[in-house]
XYZ file of C-alpha atoms in Angstrom:
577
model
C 110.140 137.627 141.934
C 108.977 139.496 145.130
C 106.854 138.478 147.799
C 103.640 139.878 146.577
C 103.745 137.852 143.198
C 104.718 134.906 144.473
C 101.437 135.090 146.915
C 99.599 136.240 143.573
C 100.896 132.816 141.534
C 100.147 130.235 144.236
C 96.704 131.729 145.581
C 94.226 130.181 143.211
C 95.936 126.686 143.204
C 96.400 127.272 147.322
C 92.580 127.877 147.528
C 91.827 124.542 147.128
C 92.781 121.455 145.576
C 91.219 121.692 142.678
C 91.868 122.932 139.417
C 92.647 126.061 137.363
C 90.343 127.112 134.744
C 90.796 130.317 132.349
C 88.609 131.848 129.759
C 89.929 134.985 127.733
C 87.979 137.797 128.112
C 89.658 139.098 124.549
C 92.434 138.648 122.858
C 94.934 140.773 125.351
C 92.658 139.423 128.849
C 92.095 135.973 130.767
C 89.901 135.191 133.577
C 91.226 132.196 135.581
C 89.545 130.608 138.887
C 89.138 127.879 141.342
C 85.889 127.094 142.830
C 85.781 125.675 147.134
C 82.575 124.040 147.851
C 83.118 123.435 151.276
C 83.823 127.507 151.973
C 81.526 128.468 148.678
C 84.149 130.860 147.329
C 86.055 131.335 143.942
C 89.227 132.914 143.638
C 89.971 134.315 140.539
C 92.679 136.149 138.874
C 92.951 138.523 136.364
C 95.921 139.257 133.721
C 95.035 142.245 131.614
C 97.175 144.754 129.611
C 98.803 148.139 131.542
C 100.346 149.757 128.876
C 99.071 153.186 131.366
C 100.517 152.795 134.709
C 97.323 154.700 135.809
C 94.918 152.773 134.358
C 91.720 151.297 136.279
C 90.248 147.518 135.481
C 87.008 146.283 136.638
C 85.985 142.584 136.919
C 82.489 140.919 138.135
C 79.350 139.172 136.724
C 75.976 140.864 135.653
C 72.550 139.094 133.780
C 73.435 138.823 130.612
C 76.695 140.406 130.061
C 75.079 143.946 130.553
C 77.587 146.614 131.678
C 74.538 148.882 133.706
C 73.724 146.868 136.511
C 76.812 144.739 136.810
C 78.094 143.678 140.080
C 81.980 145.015 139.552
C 85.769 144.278 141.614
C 87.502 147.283 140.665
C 91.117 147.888 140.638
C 91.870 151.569 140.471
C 94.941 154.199 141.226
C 93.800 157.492 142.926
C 96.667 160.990 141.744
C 98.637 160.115 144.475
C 99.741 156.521 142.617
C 97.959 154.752 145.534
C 95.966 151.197 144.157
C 92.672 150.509 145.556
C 90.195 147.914 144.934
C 86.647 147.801 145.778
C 83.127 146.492 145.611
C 81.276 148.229 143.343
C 77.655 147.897 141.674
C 76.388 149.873 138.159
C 73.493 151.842 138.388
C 71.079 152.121 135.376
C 72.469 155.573 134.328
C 76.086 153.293 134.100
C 77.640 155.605 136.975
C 79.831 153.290 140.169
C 78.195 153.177 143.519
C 80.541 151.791 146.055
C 78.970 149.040 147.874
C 78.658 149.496 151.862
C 79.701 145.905 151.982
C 83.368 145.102 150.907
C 82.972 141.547 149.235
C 86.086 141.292 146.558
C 88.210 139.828 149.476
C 92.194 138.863 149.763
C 93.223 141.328 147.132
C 96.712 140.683 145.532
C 98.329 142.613 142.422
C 101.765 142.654 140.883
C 102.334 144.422 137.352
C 105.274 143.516 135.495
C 106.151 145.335 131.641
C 102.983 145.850 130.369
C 100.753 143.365 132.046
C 99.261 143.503 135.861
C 97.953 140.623 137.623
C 95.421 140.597 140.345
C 93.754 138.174 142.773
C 90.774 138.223 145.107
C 88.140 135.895 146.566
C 84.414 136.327 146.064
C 81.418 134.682 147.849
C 78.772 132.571 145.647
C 76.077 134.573 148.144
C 77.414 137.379 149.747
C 74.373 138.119 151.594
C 74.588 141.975 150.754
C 72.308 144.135 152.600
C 71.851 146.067 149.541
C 71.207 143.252 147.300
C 73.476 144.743 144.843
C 76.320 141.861 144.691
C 74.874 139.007 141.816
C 74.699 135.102 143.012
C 76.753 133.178 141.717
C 75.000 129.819 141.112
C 74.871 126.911 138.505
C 74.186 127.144 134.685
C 75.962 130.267 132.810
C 77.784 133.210 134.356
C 78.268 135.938 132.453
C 81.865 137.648 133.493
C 81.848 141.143 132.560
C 84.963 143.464 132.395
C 86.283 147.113 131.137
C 89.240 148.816 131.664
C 90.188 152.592 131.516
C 92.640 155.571 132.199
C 93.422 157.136 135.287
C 94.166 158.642 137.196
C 90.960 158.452 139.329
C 90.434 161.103 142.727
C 87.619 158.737 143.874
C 86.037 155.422 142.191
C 82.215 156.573 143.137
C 80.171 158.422 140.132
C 82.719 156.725 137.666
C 80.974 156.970 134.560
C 81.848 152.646 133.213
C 80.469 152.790 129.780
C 81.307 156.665 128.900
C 84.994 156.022 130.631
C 85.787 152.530 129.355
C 88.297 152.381 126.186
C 87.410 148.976 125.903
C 84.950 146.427 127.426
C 82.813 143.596 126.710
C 81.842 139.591 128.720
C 82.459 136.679 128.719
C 80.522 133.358 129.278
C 81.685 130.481 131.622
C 79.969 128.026 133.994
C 82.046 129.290 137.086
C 80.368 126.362 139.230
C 82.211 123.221 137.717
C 81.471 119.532 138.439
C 85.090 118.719 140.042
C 84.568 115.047 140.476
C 87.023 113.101 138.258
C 87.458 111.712 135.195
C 87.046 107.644 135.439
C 90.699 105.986 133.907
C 90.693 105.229 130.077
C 91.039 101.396 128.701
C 94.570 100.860 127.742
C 93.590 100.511 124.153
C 91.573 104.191 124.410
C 93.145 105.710 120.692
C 92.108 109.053 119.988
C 90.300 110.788 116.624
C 90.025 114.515 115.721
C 86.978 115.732 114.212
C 88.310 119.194 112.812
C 88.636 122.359 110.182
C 90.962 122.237 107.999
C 92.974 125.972 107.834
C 89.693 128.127 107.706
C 90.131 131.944 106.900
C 87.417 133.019 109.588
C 85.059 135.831 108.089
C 85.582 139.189 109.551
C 82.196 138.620 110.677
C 81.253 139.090 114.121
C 79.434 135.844 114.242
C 79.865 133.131 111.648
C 78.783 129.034 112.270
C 81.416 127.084 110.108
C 79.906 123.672 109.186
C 82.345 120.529 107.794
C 81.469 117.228 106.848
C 83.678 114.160 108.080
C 84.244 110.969 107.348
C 85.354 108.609 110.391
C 87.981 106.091 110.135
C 87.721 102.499 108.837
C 88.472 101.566 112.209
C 85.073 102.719 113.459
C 83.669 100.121 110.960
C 83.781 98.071 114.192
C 81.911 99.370 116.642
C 83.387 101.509 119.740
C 82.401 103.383 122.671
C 83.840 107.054 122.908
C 85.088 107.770 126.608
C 85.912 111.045 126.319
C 86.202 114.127 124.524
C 87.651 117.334 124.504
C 88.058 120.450 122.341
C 91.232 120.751 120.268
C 91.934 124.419 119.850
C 94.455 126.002 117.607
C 96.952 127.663 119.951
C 95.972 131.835 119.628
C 92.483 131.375 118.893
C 91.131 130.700 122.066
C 89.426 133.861 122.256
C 88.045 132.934 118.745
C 86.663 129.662 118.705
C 83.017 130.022 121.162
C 81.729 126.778 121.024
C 81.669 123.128 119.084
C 79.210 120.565 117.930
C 79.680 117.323 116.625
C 76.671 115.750 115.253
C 75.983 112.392 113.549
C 74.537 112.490 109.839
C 71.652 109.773 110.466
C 71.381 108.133 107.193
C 71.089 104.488 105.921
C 74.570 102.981 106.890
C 75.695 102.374 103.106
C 74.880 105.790 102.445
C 77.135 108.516 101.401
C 76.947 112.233 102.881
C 78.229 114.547 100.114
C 81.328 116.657 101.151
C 80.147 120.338 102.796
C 82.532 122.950 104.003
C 81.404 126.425 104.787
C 79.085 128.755 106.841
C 76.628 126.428 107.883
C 73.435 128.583 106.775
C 75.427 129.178 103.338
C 73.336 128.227 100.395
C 75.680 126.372 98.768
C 75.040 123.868 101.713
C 73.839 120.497 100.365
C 70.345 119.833 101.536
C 71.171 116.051 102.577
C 73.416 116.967 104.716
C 70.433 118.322 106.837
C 70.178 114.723 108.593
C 73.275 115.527 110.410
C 71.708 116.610 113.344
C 72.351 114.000 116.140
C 74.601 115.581 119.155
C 77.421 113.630 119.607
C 79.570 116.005 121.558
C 79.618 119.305 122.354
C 81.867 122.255 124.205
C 81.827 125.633 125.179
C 84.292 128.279 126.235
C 85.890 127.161 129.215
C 84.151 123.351 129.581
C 86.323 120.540 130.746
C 86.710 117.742 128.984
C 83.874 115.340 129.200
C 84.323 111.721 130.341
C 81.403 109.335 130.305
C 81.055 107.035 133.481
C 83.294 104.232 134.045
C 80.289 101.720 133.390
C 79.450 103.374 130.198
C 80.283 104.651 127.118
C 78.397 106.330 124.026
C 78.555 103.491 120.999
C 80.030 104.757 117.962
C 80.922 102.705 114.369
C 79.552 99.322 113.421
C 78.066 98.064 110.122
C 75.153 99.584 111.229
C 76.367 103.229 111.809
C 76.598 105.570 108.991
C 80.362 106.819 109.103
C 79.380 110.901 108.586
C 79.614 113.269 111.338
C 79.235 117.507 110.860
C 81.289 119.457 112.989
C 79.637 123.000 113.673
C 82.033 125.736 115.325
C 81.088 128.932 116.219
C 83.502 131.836 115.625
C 82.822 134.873 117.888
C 84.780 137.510 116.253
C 83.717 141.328 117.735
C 86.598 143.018 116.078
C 85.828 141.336 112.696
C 89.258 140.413 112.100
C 90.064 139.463 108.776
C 93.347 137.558 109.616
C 92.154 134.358 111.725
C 92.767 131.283 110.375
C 91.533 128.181 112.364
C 91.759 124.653 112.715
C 89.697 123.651 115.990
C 87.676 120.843 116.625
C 86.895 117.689 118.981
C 89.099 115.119 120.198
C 87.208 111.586 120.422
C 88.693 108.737 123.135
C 87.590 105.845 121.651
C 87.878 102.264 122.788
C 87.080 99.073 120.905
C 86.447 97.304 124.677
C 83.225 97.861 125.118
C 82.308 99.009 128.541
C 79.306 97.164 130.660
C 76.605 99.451 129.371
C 76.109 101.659 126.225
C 75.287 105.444 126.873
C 72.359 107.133 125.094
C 71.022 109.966 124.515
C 67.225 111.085 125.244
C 65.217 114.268 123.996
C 63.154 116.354 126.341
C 60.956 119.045 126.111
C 58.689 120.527 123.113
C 58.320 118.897 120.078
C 59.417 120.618 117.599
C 56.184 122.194 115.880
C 54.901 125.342 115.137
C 52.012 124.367 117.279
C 53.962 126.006 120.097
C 55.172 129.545 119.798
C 55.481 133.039 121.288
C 54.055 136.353 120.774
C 56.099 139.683 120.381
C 57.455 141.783 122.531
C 57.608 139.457 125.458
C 60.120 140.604 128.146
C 59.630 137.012 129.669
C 56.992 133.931 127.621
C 57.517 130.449 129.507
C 56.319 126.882 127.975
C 56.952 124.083 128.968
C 57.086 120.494 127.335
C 56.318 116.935 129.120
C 58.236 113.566 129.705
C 55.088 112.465 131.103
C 54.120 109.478 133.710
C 52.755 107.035 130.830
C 55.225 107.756 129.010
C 58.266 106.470 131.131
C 55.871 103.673 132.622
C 56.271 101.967 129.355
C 59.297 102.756 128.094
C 61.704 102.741 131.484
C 62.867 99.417 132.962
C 61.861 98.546 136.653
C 65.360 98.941 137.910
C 65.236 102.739 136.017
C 68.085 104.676 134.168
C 70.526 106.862 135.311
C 71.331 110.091 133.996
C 74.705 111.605 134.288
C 74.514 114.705 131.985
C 72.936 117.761 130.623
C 72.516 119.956 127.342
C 69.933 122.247 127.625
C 69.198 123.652 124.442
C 66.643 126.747 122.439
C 67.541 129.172 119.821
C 68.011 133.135 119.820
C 65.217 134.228 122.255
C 66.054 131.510 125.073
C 67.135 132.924 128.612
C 66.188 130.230 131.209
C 66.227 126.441 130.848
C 65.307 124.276 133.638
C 63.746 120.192 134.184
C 61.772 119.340 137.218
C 61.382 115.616 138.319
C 58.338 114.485 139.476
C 57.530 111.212 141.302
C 54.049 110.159 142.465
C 53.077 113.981 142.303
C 56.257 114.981 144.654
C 58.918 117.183 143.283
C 62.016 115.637 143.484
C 65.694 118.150 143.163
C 65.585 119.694 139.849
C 67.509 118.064 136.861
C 69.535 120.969 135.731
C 68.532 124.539 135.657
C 70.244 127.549 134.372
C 68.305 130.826 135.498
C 70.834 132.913 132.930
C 70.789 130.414 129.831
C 72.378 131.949 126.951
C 71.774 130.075 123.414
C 75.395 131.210 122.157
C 76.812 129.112 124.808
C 75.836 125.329 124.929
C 77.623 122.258 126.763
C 77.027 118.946 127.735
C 77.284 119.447 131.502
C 78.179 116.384 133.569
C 75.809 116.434 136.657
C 77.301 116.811 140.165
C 74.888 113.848 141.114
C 73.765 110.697 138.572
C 69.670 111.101 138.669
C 68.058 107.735 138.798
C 64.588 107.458 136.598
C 61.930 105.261 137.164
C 59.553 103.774 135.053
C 56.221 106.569 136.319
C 58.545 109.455 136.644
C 57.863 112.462 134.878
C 60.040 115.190 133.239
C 59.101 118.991 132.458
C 61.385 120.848 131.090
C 60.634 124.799 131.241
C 61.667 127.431 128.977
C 62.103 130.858 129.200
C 61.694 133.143 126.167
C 62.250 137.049 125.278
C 60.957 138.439 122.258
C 61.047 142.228 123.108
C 62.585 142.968 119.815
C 60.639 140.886 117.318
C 57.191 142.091 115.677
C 55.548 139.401 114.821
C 55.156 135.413 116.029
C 58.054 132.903 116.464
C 57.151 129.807 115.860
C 58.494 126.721 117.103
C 60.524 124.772 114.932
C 64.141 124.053 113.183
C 64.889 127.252 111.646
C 67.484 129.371 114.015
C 64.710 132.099 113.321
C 62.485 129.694 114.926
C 62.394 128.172 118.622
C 62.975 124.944 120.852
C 63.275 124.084 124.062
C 65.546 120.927 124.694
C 66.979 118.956 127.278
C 69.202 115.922 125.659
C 70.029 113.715 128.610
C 72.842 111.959 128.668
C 72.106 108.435 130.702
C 72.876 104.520 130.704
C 71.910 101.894 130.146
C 70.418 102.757 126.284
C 66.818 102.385 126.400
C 64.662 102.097 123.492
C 62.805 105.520 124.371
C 64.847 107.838 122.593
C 62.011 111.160 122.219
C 59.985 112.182 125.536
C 58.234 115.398 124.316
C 55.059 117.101 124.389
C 53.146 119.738 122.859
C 49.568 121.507 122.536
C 46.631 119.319 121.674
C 45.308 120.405 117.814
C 41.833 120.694 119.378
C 43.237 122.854 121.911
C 44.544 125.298 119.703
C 41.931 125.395 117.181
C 39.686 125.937 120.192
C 41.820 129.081 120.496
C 41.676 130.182 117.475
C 37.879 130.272 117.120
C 37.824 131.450 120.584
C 39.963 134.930 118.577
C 37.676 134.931 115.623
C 34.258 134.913 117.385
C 34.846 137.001 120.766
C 38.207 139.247 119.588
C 37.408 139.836 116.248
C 40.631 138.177 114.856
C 41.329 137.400 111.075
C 41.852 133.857 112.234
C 39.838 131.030 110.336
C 39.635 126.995 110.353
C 40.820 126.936 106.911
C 44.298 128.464 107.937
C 47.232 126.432 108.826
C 48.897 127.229 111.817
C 51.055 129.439 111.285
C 48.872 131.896 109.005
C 46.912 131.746 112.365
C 49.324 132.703 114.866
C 50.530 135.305 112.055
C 47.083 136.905 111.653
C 46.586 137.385 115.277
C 46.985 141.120 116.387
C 49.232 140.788 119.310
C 48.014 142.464 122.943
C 49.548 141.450 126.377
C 46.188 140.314 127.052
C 46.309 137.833 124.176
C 49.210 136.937 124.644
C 49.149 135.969 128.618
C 45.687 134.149 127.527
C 47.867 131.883 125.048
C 50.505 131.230 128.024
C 47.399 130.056 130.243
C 46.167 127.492 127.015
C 49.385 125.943 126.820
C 49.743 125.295 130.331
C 46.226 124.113 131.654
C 45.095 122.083 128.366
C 45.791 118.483 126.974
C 49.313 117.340 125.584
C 50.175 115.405 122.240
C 52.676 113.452 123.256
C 56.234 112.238 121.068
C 56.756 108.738 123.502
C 59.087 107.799 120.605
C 61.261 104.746 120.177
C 64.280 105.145 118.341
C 62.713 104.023 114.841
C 61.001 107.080 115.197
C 57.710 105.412 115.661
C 55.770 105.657 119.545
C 55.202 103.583 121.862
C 52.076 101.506 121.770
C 49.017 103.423 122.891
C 46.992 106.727 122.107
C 49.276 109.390 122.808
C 46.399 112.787 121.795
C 44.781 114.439 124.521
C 47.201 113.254 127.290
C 46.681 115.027 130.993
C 49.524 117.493 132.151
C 51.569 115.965 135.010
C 49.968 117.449 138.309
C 52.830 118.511 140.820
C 50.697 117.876 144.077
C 54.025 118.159 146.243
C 56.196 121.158 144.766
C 59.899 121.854 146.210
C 59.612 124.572 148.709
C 62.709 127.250 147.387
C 66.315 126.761 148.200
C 66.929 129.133 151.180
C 69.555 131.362 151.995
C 72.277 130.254 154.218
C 73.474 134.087 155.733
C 74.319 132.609 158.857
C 78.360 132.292 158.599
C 78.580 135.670 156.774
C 80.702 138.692 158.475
């Protein structure tokens, strides 16, 4: 192997000491990379078909995986069978610029047969002068890539969507938590929740739900350490992401047997109380590990034995030849670690009391862990949280929680400014967050309903919406539901506010969502509804985990004031170029 490859090979484990990830871009493509903190860089490399010695392959990161506007490293050969590569941006008409500012740095290719490899290094801020190069920062990336024939005479004016014969992105959190994994109990055994030989549909999306009985084993009760996704080798550009959920039924009870699309109709309605998150990955997630204090209790005589796996199959070339038997791999320990884990809800309620008018490029709410709430229900020495799902359906694009204490903003929970609801995780945070009993919680969503023409209401429908932040924390508390949303009077209050001064067909003697439906939607209205939710009173879910609340009157509650906000994170240009 010559020189050049060999630099090519060792450069991303070289970078720093941490380690490789990959996701496939399709089924011929992979995206690996490292990630140094202390010089905020990733290095990634590329392996993608060159069955055209001339061909050209672009790489970088855009929104939400659009092609115009994309932030693009492209690799390119000019008639002369020179390669280039260089910093380019996407206009909105889709034609290359060439960015003044070279930021794709240490290039390295080698092509060998029918496949080339390349290597470069890219900034998280790059500090362009144009503003054309994308952040990288926490939450979702979306990696975005095409490839074409050459040759090329020059790269600018490049026409990316008309040229491309094929293109398409990719999600990944590019910004990993690269602390490690606390050591496993030497009697850690291990369990696979999976499918059993499923002939995918050659539909582009399909959610493939299966019901499973855990071992008698688990009839004592365990903490799970660990777990990790368990992919069948090939379908790695298949399989998108997995849930494991817990059917939460009397412990005697039995779930009845369900394998199929998991919207199908032949789906047994009891199997609808299998809804409990018990794991989850995404493309590209590491396995997670709980804390070496904790660990999430599974089994007993009290624990109903039925889980649901849910995968979702992301199949754009609606293949009709995949067959699949991914799932989760459990670490399970019958020695008990010093505290059990638990999971908490945050955000809205889940209530069509809350919902969002059409045609919104951008509608925020946001629901309320609020002070009386956690005053109760914390201890005095507090909780700490070590992980993050954030969580809404279709029309989500930004999910973040602020922490508040005494009416000073503390550093957020976990935000992701480019949320994408096909692409959920439990992300281990880079920091445990310690809550105290008088702390407050608000969890913001961002919604965008340009293509709908009429209301969405919140709810459990996937036509429907949430907004969702299940911490992951120890020690297990009894407060298992921290969520807000509208006061009734409130919204009634709107409603006769449409009736009487709009002229709206809304009346007392409608429900809800007959209301919301017979409202004529203006931007106007609409930005009025946005002020309601966030200026008036709160019903609050402070909910113990019988599903009853706390002690107290929980209607009418005040919205957390945030006297002390956090000023925004500036931008450190100082060490560029």
């Amino acid at each position: 192997m010559g020189r050049t490859a060999v630099l090519m090979l060792l450069l991303l484990v070289a970078a720093t000491d941490a380690q490789v990830f990959s996701v496939p871009l399709d089924a011929n493509s992979t995206f690996s990379w490292t990630v140094n903190y202390a010089t905020e860089t990733v290095s990634v490399e590329v392996h993608s078909p060159a069955t055209h010695k001339d061909l050209w392959v672009a790489v970088g990161f855009s929104d939400y995986g659009e092609l115009k506007g994309a932030d693009l490293c492209v690799l390119w050969r000019d008639w002369r069978g020179r390669t280039h590569f260089q910093d380019t941006w996407v206009a909105k008409d889709g034609r290359l610029s060439v960015d003044s500012q070279q930021d794709c740095l240490g290039f390295r290719h080698v092509q060998k047969h029918d496949v080339i490899k390349f290597t470069f290094t890219r900034r998280f801020d790059t500090c362009d002068p144009q503003q054309q190069d994308y952040i990288l920062e926490e939450g979702t990336t979306h990696i975005v890539w095409a490839r074409g024939r050459g040759p090329l005479f020059r790269l600018e004016g490049l026409d990316v969507p008309e040229t491309a014969q094929s293109h398409g992105f990719q999600r990944a959190q590019l910004l990993k938590n690269l602390a490690p994994s606390s050591p496993h109990p030497p009697d850690t055994w291990h369990h696979d929740v999976t499918n059993s030989d499923v002939h995918v549909p050659d539909d582009d999306t399909t959610y493939w739900c299966r019901v499973h009985r855990l071992p008698a084993a688990l009839r004592t009760k365990h903490h799970v350490v660990q777990y990790e996704a368990t992919i069948t080798p090939g379908n790695e550009a298949l399989v998108h992401h997995i849930e494991v959920f817990h059917c939460e039924a009397p412990p005697h009870e039995d779930v009845p047997a369900y394998e199929g699309p998991c919207e199908g109709p032949e789906r047994p309605p009891a199997t609808r109380v299998c809804k409990r998150v018990l794991a989850a990955w995404a493309m590209g997630a590491l396995p997670f590990s709980y804390p070496e204090e904790a660990g999430l209790p599974i089994g007993g005589l009290d624990f109903n034995p039925y889980v649901m796996l849910e995968v979702h199959y992301n199949n754009p070339e609606r293949r009709a030849d995949w067959v699949d038997s991914s799932g989760v791999r459990l670490y399970l320990t019958p020695t008990l670690r010093l505290f059990d884990g638990g999971v908490m809800e945050l955000g809205l309620e889940y209530t069509e009391k809350m919902a969002i008018p059409p045609k919104q490029p951008a509608f925020v709410l946001s629901g309320y862990c609020i002070t009386e709430c956690t005053a109760v229900a914390v201890p005095t020495e507090g909780i700490l949280i070590f992980g993050s799902q954030l969580h809404t359906h279709l029309t989500g694009i930004r999910v973040f929680t602020r922490h508040i204490r005494d009416g000073r903003e503390l550093p957020e929970l976990n935000r992701d400014n480019h949320y994408s609801p096909h692409f959920q995780e439990i992300r281990p945070l880079k920091r445990q967050v310690r809550l105290l009993p008088g702390d407050a919680l608000i969890t913001t969503c961002w919604y965008k309903t340009t293509d709908r023409d009429n209301i969405t209401l919140g709810g459990f429908a996937i036509s429907d919406e949430m907004c969702v932040n299940y911490i992951h924390y120890y020690p297990k508390i009894d407060l298992e539901v921290c969520k807000s949303s509208i006061s009734s009077e409130s919204l009634q209050s709107y409603f006769r506010f449409l009736h009487e001064w709009e002229g709206q067909a809304t009346e007392p003697e409608l429900g809800i969502s007959d209301n919301y439906k017979a409202v004529q939607w203006s931007p106007m209205r609409a930005h009025v509804l946005q002020e309601l939710y966030h200026e008036t009173p709160l019903s609050m879910q402070c909910n113990q985990s019988t599903g009853e609340r706390f002690p107290g009157y929980w209607e009418n509650m005040p919205i957390t004031p945030v006297l002390f906000p956090l000023p925004p994170q500036p931008r450190d240009c100082s060490k560029q170029h």
